[in-house]
Coordinates of C-alpha atoms and ligand atoms in Angstrom, one line a residue:
X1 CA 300.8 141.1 39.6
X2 CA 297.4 143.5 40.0
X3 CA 294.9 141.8 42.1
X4 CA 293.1 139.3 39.9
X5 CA 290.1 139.9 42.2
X6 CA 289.8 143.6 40.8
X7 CA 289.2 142.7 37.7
X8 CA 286.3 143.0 36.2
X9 CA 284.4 139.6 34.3
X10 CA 285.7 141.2 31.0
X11 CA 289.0 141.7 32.3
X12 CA 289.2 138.2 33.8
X13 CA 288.0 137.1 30.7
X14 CA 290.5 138.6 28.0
X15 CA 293.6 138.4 30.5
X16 CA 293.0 134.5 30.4
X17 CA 292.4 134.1 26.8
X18 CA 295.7 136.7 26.5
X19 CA 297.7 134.6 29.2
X20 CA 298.1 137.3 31.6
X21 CA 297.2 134.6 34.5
X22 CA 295.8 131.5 34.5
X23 CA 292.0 130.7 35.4
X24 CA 293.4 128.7 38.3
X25 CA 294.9 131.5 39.8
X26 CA 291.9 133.7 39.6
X27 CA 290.2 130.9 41.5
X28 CA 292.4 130.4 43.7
X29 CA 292.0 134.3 44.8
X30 CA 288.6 134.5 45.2
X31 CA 288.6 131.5 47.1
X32 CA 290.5 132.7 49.3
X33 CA 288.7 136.4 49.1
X34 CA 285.5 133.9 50.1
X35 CA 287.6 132.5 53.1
X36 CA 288.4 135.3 54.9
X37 CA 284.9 137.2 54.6
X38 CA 282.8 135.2 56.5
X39 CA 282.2 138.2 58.7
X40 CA 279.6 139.0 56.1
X41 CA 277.6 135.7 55.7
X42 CA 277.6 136.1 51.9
X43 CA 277.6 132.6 51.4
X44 CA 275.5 129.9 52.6
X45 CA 277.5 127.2 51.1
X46 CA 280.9 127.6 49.6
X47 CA 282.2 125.5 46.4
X48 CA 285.9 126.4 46.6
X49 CA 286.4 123.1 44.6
X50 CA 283.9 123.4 41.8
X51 CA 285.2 127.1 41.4
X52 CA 288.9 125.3 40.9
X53 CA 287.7 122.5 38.4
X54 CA 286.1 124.7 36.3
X55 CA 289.3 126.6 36.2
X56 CA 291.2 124.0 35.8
X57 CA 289.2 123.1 32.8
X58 CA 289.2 126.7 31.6
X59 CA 293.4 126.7 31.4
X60 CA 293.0 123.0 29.8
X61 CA 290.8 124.4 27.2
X62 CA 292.7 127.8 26.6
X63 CA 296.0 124.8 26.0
X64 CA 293.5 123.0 23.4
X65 CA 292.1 126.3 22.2
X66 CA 288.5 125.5 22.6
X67 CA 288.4 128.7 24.7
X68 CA 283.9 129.4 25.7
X69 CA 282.6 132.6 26.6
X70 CA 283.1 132.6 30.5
X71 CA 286.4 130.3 30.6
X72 CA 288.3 130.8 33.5
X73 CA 285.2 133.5 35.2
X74 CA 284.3 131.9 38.5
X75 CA 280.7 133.3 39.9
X76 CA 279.0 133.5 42.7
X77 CA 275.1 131.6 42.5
X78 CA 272.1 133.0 44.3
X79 CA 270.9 130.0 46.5
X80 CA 267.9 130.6 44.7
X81 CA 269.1 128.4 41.7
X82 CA 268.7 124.8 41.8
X83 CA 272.5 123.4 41.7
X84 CA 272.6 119.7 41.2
X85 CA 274.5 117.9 43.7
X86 CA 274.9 121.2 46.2
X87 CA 272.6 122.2 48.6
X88 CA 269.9 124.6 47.7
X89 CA 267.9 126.4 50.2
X90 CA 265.8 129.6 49.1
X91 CA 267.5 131.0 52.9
X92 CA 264.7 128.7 54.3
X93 CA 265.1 126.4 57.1
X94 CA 262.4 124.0 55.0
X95 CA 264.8 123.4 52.8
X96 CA 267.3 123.0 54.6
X97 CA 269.6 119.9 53.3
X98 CA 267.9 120.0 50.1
X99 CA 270.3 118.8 47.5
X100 CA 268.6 118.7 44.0
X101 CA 269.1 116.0 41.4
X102 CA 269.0 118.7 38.7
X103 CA 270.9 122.2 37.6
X104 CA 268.8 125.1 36.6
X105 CA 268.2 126.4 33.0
X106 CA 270.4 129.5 33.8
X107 CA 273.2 128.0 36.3
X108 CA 273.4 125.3 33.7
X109 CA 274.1 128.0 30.9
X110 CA 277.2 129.2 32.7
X111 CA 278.8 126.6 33.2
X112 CA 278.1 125.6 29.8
X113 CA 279.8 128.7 28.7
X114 CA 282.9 127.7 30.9
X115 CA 281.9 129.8 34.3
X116 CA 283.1 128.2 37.9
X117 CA 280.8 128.5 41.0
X118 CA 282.4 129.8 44.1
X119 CA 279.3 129.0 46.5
X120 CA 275.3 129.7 47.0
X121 CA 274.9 133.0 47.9
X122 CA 272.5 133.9 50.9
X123 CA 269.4 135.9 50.0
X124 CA 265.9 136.9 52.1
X125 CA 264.3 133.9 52.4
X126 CA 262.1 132.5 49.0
X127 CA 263.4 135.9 48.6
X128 CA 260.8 137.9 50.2
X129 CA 262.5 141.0 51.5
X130 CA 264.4 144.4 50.8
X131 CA 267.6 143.6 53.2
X132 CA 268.8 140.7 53.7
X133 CA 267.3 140.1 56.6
X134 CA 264.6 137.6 56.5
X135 CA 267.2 135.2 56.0
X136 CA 267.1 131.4 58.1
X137 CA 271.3 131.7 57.8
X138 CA 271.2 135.0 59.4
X139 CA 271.5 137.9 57.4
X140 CA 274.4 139.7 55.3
X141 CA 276.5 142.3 56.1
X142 CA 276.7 145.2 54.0
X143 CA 280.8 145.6 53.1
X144 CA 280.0 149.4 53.5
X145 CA 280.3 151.2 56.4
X146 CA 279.3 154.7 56.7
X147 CA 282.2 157.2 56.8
X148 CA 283.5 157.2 60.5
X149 CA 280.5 154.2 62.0
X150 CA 280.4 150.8 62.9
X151 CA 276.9 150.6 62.0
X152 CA 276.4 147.0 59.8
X153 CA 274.4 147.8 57.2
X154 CA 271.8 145.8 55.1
X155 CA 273.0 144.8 51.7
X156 CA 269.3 145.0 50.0
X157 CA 267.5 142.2 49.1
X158 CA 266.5 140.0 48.2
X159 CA 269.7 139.1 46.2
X160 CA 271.7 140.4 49.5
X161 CA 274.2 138.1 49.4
X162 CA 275.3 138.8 45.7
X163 CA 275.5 142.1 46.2
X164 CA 277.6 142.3 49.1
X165 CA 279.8 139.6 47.7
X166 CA 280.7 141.6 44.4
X167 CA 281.0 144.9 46.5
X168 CA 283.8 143.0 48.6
X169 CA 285.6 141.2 45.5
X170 CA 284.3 137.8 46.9
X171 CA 282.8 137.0 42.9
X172 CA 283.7 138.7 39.8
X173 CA 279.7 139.0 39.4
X174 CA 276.8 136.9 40.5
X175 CA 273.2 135.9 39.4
X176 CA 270.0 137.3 41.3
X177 CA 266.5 136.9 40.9
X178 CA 264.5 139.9 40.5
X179 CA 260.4 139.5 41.9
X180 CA 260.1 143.5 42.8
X181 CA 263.5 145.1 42.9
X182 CA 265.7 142.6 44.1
X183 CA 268.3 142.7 41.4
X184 CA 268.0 146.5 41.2
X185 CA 267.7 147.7 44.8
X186 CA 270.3 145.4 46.4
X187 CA 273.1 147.1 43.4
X188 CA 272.2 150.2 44.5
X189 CA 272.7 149.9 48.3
X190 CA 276.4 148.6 47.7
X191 CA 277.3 150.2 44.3
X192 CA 277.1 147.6 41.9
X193 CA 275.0 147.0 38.4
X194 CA 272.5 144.9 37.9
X195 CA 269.9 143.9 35.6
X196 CA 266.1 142.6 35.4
X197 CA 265.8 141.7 31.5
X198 CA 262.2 141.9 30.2
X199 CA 260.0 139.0 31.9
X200 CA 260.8 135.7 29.7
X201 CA 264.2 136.6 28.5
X202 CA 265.9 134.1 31.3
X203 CA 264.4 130.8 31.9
X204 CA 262.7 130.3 35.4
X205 CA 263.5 126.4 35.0
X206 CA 265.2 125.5 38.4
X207 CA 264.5 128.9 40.1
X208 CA 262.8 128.3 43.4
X209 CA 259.8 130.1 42.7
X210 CA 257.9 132.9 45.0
X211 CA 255.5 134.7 42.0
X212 CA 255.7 133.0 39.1
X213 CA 254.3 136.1 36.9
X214 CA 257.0 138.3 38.0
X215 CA 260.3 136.2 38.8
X216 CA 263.0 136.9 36.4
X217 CA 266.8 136.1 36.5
X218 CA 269.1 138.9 35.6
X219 CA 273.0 139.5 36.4
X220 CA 274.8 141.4 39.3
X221 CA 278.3 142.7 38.1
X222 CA 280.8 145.6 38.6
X223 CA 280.5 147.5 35.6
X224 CA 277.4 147.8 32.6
X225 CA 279.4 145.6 30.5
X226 CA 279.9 142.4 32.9
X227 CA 276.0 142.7 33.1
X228 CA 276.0 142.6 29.1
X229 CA 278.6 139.5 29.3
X230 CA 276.6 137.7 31.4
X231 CA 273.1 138.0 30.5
X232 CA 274.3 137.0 27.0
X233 CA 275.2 133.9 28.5
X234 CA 271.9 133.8 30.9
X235 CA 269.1 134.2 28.5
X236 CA 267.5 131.9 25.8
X237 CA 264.3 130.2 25.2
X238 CA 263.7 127.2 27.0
X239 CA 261.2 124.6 25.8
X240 CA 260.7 123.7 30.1
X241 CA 259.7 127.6 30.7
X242 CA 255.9 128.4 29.2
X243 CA 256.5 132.0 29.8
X244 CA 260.4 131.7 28.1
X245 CA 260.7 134.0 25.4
X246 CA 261.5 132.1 21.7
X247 CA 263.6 135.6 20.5
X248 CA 267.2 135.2 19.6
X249 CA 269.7 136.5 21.9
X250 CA 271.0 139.4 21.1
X251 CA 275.1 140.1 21.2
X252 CA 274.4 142.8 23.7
X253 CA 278.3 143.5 24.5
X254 CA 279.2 144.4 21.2
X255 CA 276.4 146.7 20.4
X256 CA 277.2 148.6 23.7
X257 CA 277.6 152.1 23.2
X258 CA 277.2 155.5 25.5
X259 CA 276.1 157.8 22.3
X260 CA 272.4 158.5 23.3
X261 CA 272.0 160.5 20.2
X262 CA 269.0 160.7 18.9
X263 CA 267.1 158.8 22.1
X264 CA 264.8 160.5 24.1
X265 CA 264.3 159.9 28.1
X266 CA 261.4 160.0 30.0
X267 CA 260.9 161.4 33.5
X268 CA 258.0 160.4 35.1
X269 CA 256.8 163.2 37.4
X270 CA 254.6 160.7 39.6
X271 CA 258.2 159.0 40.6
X272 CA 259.0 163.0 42.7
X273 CA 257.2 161.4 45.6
X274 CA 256.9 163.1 48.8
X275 CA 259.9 162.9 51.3
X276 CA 261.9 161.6 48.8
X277 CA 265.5 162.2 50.4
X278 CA 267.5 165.2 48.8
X279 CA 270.4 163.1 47.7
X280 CA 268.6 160.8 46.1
X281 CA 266.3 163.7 44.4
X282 CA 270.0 165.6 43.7
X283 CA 271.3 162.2 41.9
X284 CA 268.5 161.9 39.7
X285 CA 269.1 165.8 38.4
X286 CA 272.5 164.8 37.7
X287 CA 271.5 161.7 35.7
X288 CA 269.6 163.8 33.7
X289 CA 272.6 166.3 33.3
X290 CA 274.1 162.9 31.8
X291 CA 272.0 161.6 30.1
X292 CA 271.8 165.0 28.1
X293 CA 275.7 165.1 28.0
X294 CA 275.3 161.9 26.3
X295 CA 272.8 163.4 23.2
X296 CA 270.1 162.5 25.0
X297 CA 266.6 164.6 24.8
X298 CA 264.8 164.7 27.8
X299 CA 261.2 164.6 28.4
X300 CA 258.6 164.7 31.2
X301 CA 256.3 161.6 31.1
X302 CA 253.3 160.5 33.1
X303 CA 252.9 157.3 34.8
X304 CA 249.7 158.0 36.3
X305 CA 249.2 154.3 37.9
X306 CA 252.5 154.6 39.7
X307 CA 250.8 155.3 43.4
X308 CA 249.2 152.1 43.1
X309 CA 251.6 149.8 41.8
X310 CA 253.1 148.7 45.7
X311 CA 249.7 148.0 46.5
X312 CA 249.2 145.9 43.5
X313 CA 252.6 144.0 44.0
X314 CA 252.2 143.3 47.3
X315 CA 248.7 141.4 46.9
X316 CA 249.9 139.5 43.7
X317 CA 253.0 138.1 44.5
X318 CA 252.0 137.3 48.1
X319 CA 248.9 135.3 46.2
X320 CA 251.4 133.6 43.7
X321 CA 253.5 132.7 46.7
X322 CA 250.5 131.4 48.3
X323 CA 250.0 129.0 45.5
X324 CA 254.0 128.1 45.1
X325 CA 254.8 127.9 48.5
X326 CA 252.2 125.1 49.0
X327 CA 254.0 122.3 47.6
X328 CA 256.5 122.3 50.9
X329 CA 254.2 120.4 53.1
X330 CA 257.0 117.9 54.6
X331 CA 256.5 114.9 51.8
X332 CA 258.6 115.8 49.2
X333 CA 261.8 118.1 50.2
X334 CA 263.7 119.1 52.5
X335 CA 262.5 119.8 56.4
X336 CA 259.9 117.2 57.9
X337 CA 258.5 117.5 61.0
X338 CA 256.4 114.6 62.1
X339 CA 255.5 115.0 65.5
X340 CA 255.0 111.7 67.6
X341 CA 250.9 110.0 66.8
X342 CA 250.7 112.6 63.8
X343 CA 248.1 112.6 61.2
X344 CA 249.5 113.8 57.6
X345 CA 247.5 117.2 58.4
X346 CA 249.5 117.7 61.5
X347 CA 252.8 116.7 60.0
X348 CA 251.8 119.3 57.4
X349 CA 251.3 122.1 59.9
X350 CA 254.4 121.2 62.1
X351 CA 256.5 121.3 59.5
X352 CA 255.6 124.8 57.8
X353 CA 255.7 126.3 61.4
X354 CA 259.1 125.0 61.8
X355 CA 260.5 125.5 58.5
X356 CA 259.1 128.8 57.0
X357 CA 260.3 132.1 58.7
X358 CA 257.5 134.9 59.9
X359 CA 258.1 136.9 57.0
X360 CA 257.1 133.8 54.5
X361 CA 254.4 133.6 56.6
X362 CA 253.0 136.7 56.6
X363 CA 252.9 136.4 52.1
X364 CA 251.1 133.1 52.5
X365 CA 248.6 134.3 54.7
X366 CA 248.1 137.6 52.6
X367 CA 248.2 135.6 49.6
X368 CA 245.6 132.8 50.7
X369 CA 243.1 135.6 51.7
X370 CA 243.5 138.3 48.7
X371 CA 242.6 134.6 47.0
X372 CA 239.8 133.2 49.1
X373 CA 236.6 133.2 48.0
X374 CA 235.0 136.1 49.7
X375 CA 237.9 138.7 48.6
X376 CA 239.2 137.6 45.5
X377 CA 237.3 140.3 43.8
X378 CA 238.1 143.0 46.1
X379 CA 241.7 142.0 46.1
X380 CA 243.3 139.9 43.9
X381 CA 240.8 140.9 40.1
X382 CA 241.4 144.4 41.6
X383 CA 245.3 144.0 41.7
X384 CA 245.3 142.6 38.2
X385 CA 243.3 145.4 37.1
X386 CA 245.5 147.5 38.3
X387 CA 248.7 145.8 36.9
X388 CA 247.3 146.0 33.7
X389 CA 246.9 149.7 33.5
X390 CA 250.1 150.3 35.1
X391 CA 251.5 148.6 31.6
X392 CA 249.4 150.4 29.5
X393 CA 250.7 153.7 31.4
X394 CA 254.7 152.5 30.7
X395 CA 253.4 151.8 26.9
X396 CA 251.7 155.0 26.4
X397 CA 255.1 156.7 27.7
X398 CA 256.9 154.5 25.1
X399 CA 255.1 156.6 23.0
X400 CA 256.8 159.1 24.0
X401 CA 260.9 158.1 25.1
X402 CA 262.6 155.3 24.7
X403 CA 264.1 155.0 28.3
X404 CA 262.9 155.8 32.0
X405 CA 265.0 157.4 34.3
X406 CA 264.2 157.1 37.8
X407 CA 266.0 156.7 41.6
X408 CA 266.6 153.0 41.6
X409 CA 265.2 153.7 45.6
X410 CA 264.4 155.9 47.6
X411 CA 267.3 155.9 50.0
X412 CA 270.5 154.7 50.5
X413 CA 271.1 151.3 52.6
X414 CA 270.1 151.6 55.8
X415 CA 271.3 150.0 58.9
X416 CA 270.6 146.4 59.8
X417 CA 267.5 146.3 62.3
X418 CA 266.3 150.2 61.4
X419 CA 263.4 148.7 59.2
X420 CA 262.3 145.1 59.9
X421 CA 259.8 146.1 62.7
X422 CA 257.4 147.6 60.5
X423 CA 256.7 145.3 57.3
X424 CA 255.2 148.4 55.7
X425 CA 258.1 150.2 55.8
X426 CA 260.2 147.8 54.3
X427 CA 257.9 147.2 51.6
X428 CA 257.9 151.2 50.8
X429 CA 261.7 150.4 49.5
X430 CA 260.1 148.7 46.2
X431 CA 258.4 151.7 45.4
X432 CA 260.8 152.7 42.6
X433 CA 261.4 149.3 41.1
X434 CA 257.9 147.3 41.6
X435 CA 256.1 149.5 38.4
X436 CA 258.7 147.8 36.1
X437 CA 258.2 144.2 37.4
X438 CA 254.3 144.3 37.1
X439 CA 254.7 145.1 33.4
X440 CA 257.9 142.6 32.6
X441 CA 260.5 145.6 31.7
X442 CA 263.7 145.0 31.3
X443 CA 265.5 147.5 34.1
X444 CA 268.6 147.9 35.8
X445 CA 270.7 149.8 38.6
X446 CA 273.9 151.7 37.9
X447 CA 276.0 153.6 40.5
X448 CA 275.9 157.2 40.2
X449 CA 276.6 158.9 43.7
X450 CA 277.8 158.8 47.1
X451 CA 276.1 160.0 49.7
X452 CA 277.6 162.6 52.2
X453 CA 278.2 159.7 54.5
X454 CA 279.7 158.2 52.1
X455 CA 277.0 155.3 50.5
X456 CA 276.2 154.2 47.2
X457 CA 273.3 155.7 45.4
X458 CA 271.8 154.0 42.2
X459 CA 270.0 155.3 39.1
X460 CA 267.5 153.2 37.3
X461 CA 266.5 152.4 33.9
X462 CA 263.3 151.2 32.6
X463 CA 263.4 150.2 28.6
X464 CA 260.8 148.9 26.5
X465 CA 260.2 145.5 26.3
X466 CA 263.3 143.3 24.9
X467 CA 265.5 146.5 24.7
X468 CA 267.7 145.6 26.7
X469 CA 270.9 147.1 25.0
X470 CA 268.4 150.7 25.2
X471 CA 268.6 150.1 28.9
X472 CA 272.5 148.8 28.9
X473 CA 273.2 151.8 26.9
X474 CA 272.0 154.7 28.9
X475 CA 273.2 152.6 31.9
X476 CA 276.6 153.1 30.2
X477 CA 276.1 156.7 29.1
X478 CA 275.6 156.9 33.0
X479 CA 278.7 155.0 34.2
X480 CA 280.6 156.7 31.6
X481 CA 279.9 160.5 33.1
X482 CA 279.1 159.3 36.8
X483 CA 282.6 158.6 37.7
X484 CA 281.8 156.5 40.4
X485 CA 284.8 154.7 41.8
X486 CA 284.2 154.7 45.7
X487 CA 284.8 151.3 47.1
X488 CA 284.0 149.8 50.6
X489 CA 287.0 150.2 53.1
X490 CA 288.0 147.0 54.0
X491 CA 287.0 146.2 58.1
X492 CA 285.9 142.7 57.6
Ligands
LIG501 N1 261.5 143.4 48.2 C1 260.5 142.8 47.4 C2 259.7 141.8 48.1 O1 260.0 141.6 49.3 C3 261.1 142.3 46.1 C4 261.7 141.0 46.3 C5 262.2 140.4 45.1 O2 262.3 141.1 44.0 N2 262.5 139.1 45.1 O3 258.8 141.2 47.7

């Protein structure tokens, strides 16, 4: 028999419903896929057993023929999403032994549509980060290596763990959160695809939250179509959201198609930014060789707020985080440090020094002053300003294209420890992917190169809002002409 844990979602999908395998055997290999990677710290918590009921019931059901959407698909789940009855974290040591009473809106969709969970999935911690790194569980490894180095290498981030977890066949596909890039970015350092859907579209019910305005839940997958599969069975208004979209979801599978005739692509000149590296700069040339091979027209586009959207990003979600991050004080969850003839003040301070990492720290105390009283103006009415015509420069382009083609960053992954000295250097990662979060776009990374050393490079696609099958189509246009099929040589 092939390796079940090659398959794609789709493939694990129709080879169960055909009878190829059972849905118990395709547990049963990524379980064991999970067991012998823990080299790569992937997982925070593994669920071998829930992965194997679900399958169990996904075999019963296929017997009964009450086959769901996902029967017999076991994923991995950003710890991120609140899992009832298994611990949930965020990658925080304030959380630590945090076991909710509740399921989130999404997780809870999956599993209503007849998906397993193999574990929680290690991330940057209340995922604040570009690699993996600002983790409390110690960060991932990267499955790739470059072509004759030992170098470990950082996964991306935030959704880290995911990434590295599909890339090494430890999950079919995974969920991630997407804040700045963190669906997008972490796809593109390990050649995967992923997918922010427009801001709404997936319910942040459940989500440990870091800013609220720009969270959004998307899919991480092998292929364009697993991402279609699964956001399908992500997305849907939810009455416990206020910001949840009440739109129908659409049957983006079956409307997937590479023709791009007819479509026009925009290419926004303010995204050539200086020292861009050369493969990255080659990759998006050939994207737009693609895209044109598709029946594509291609246009040039301004975006003429782009130089100011990191800026904007980093004082607004550092102030939402602020705000969020405020409600773990010691009383209610997780980590409480209560140090002897302490005052509820004190037991307040002791236990956010203990349990929140110096990266979470650094957001709260950028986010409490771009809010205090003094600077609020300067900073945080001046961000929003500047978010706001950011989205009226992607809807003027609109005007103009249906898609955005851009690098999805603005390297490939780089080694673990090359980048977390200097916050402002990791923060220059986003610069690509940020624009798209400040105005709710649905986006996504597909693979489309290797690198001369031999790492992933990702395109990315910016639609307008609720097109996500615009965004899923030129993502397949992409896959369909990039012929990526490099995959990390197995050292782990
Ligand atoms: N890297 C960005 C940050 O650190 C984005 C993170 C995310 O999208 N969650 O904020």
């Amino acid at each position: 028999m092939t390796d079940l844990t090659n398959l794609t979602v789709a493939g694990i999908r129709d080879g169960h419903r055909a009878g190829e395998f059972t849905a118990v055997e395709v547990a049963e290999a990524f379980n064991a896929n999970v067991a012998n990677a823990k080299a790569l710290n992937a997982f925070i918590v593994e669920t071998p057993e829930l992965a194997l009921a679900a399958a169990r019931q996904a075999d019963a059901d296929r017997a009964a023929g009450t086959l769901k959407p996902l029967s017999g698909v076991p994923l991995g789940m950003k710890d991120l999403f609140a899992t009832k009855g298994v611990q949930t974290t965020a990658a925080s040591k304030i959380l630590e032994g945090f076991v909710p009473p509740y399921e989130s809106s999404v997780s809870q969709k999956l599993w209503d549509a007849g998906a397993g969970m193999l574990g929680k999935l290690n991330l940057d911690q209340f995922a604040m980060g570009s690699s993996n790194e600002t983790s409390a569980f110690g960060n991932v490894i990267s499955p790739w290596r470059r072509t004759g180095s030992d170098t470990a290498l950082a996964p991306g981030g935030s959704s880290g763990g995911s990434s590295a977890a599909i890339a090494a066949r430890l999950c079919p596909a995974a969920t991630g959160t997407d804040t700045g890039g963190s669906i997008r970015q972490p796809a593109a350092f390990t050649g995967i695809s992923g997918i922010k859907p427009t801001y709404g579209r997936c319910s942040r019910w459940g989500i440990v939250a870091f800013a609220s305005s720009l969270d959004q839940a998307g899919p991480m997958a092998q292929d364009v179509r697993d991402c279609a599969i699964l956001l399908e069975n992500m997305a849907g208004f939810d009455a416990k959201d206020g910001t949840s979209l009440d739109l129908p979801v659409p049957n983006w599978e079956a409307a997937l198609s590479g023709d791009l005739k007819g479509k026009k692509v925009g290419i926004p000149k303010e995204y050539r930014i200086e020292g861009i590296d050369a493969e990255v700069d080659a990759m998006w040339e050939a994207g737009v060789a693609m895209l044109k091979d598709a029946g594509a027209e291609v246009v040039s586009i301004s975006l003429p707020h782009t130089k100011y959207a990191l800026g904007a990003y980093y004082i607004i979600a550092p102030a939402e985080a602020s705000s969020n991050l405020a409600r773990y004080d010691g009383v209610r969850y997780g980590l409480r440090d209560l140090p002897e003839g302490a005052g509820l003040q004190d037991m307040y301070a002791a236990t956010r020094a203990a349990g929140f990492g110096p990266e979470v720290k650094r957001r709260i105390m950028i986010g409490t002053y771009v809010l205090s009283a003094g600077f609020y103006d300067a900073y945080y009415t001046q961000a929003q300003k500047v978010r706001t015509l950011i989205s009226q420069d992607f809807m003027k382009a609109f005007e103009q294209c249906d898609v955005i083609l851009t690098p999805t960053a603005p390297s490939a992954a780089f080694g673990l420890g090359e980048k977390n000295t200097d916050p402002l250097e990791m923060y220059l990662n986003d610069v690509f992917s940020v624009p798209a979060s400040l105005a709710g776009l649905p986006a996504m990374s597909v693979p489309a190169a290797i690198t001369k050393e031999g790492l992933p490079l990702g395109l990315h696609i910016i639609g307008k809002p609720f097109d996500e099958q615009g965004v899923l189509n030129a993502g397949l246009a992409i896959e369909q002409r990039a012929g990526f099929t490099a995959k990390p040589a197995k050292w782990w």
